């Protein structure tokens, strides 16, 4: 590969961005049904806990703690 060619470098950079974009879409599709709260709804509120943990409050009043 000719690294002095601007076109080749831009095509390689574009292809790398496309691969990362498709991988992100696949990860989002794979995790689309994983929710924090048991009822499947989004949490009502969140706050930072101790040591980088995040605490979420669900609609039913329960609190869920997740790492970082």
mmCIF file of C-alpha atoms in Angstrom:
data_model
loop_
_atom_site.group_PDB
_atom_site.id
_atom_site.type_symbol
_atom_site.label_atom_id
_atom_site.label_comp_id
_atom_site.label_asym_id
_atom_site.label_seq_id
_atom_site.Cartn_x
_atom_site.Cartn_y
_atom_site.Cartn_z
ATOM 1 C CA UNK A 1 0.000 0.000 0.000
ATOM 2 C CA UNK A 2 1.237 3.428 -0.897
ATOM 3 C CA UNK A 3 1.039 5.553 2.290
ATOM 4 C CA UNK A 4 1.940 8.673 0.292
ATOM 5 C CA UNK A 5 -1.280 8.423 -1.706
ATOM 6 C CA UNK A 6 -3.930 10.597 -0.085
ATOM 7 C CA UNK A 7 -6.752 8.650 -1.726
ATOM 8 C CA UNK A 8 -5.540 5.292 -0.399
ATOM 9 C CA UNK A 9 -5.195 6.585 3.148
ATOM 10 C CA UNK A 10 -8.651 8.189 3.093
ATOM 11 C CA UNK A 11 -10.225 5.014 1.704
ATOM 12 C CA UNK A 12 -8.555 2.947 4.415
ATOM 13 C CA UNK A 13 -9.705 5.397 7.098
ATOM 14 C CA UNK A 14 -13.248 5.369 5.702
ATOM 15 C CA UNK A 15 -13.317 1.572 5.648
ATOM 16 C CA UNK A 16 -12.117 1.432 9.272
ATOM 17 C CA UNK A 17 -14.848 3.882 10.314
ATOM 18 C CA UNK A 18 -17.453 1.821 8.479
ATOM 19 C CA UNK A 19 -16.337 -1.371 10.232
ATOM 20 C CA UNK A 20 -16.506 0.298 13.656
ATOM 21 C CA UNK A 21 -19.934 1.756 12.840
ATOM 22 C CA UNK A 22 -21.316 -1.638 11.781
ATOM 23 C CA UNK A 23 -19.853 -3.270 14.900
ATOM 24 C CA UNK A 24 -21.584 -0.652 17.068
ATOM 25 C CA UNK A 25 -24.893 -1.257 15.326
ATOM 26 C CA UNK A 26 -24.515 -5.014 15.851
ATOM 27 C CA UNK A 27 -23.772 -4.515 19.565
ATOM 28 C CA UNK A 28 -26.824 -2.270 19.966
ATOM 29 C CA UNK A 29 -29.034 -4.784 18.146
ATOM 30 C CA UNK A 30 -27.721 -7.612 20.310
ATOM 31 C CA UNK A 31 -28.452 -5.717 23.571
ATOM 32 C CA UNK A 32 -31.771 -4.136 22.591
ATOM 33 C CA UNK A 33 -33.837 -6.179 25.089
ATOM 34 C CA UNK A 34 -31.512 -5.822 28.102
ATOM 35 C CA UNK A 35 -32.979 -3.299 30.516
ATOM 36 C CA UNK A 36 -31.924 -2.153 33.958
ATOM 37 C CA UNK A 37 -35.344 -2.337 35.602
ATOM 38 C CA UNK A 38 -37.294 -5.586 35.890
ATOM 39 C CA UNK A 39 -40.423 -4.085 34.294
ATOM 40 C CA UNK A 40 -38.533 -3.298 31.066
ATOM 41 C CA UNK A 41 -39.029 0.463 31.349
ATOM 42 C CA UNK A 42 -36.340 3.103 31.577
ATOM 43 C CA UNK A 43 -35.303 4.157 35.104
ATOM 44 C CA UNK A 44 -36.963 7.160 36.718
ATOM 45 C CA UNK A 45 -33.712 8.644 38.023
ATOM 46 C CA UNK A 46 -30.048 7.895 38.501
ATOM 47 C CA UNK A 47 -27.246 9.079 40.750
ATOM 48 C CA UNK A 48 -23.591 8.335 41.284
ATOM 49 C CA UNK A 49 -22.822 5.925 44.070
ATOM 50 C CA UNK A 50 -19.638 4.988 45.862
ATOM 51 C CA UNK A 51 -16.543 3.918 43.862
ATOM 52 C CA UNK A 52 -17.978 4.771 40.459
ATOM 53 C CA UNK A 53 -21.161 2.730 40.789
ATOM 54 C CA UNK A 54 -24.419 4.126 39.432
ATOM 55 C CA UNK A 55 -27.693 3.749 41.317
ATOM 56 C CA UNK A 56 -30.942 3.698 39.324
ATOM 57 C CA UNK A 57 -34.444 4.100 40.749
ATOM 58 C CA UNK A 58 -37.148 2.160 38.916
ATOM 59 C CA UNK A 59 -40.894 2.840 38.588
ATOM 60 C CA UNK A 60 -41.766 0.278 41.264
ATOM 61 C CA UNK A 61 -39.508 2.026 43.792
ATOM 62 C CA UNK A 62 -36.678 -0.493 43.693
ATOM 63 C CA UNK A 63 -33.057 0.613 43.437
ATOM 64 C CA UNK A 64 -30.639 -1.108 41.077
ATOM 65 C CA UNK A 65 -26.884 -0.606 41.369
ATOM 66 C CA UNK A 66 -24.603 -1.246 38.401
ATOM 67 C CA UNK A 67 -20.824 -1.040 38.144
ATOM 68 C CA UNK A 68 -19.385 2.014 36.381
#
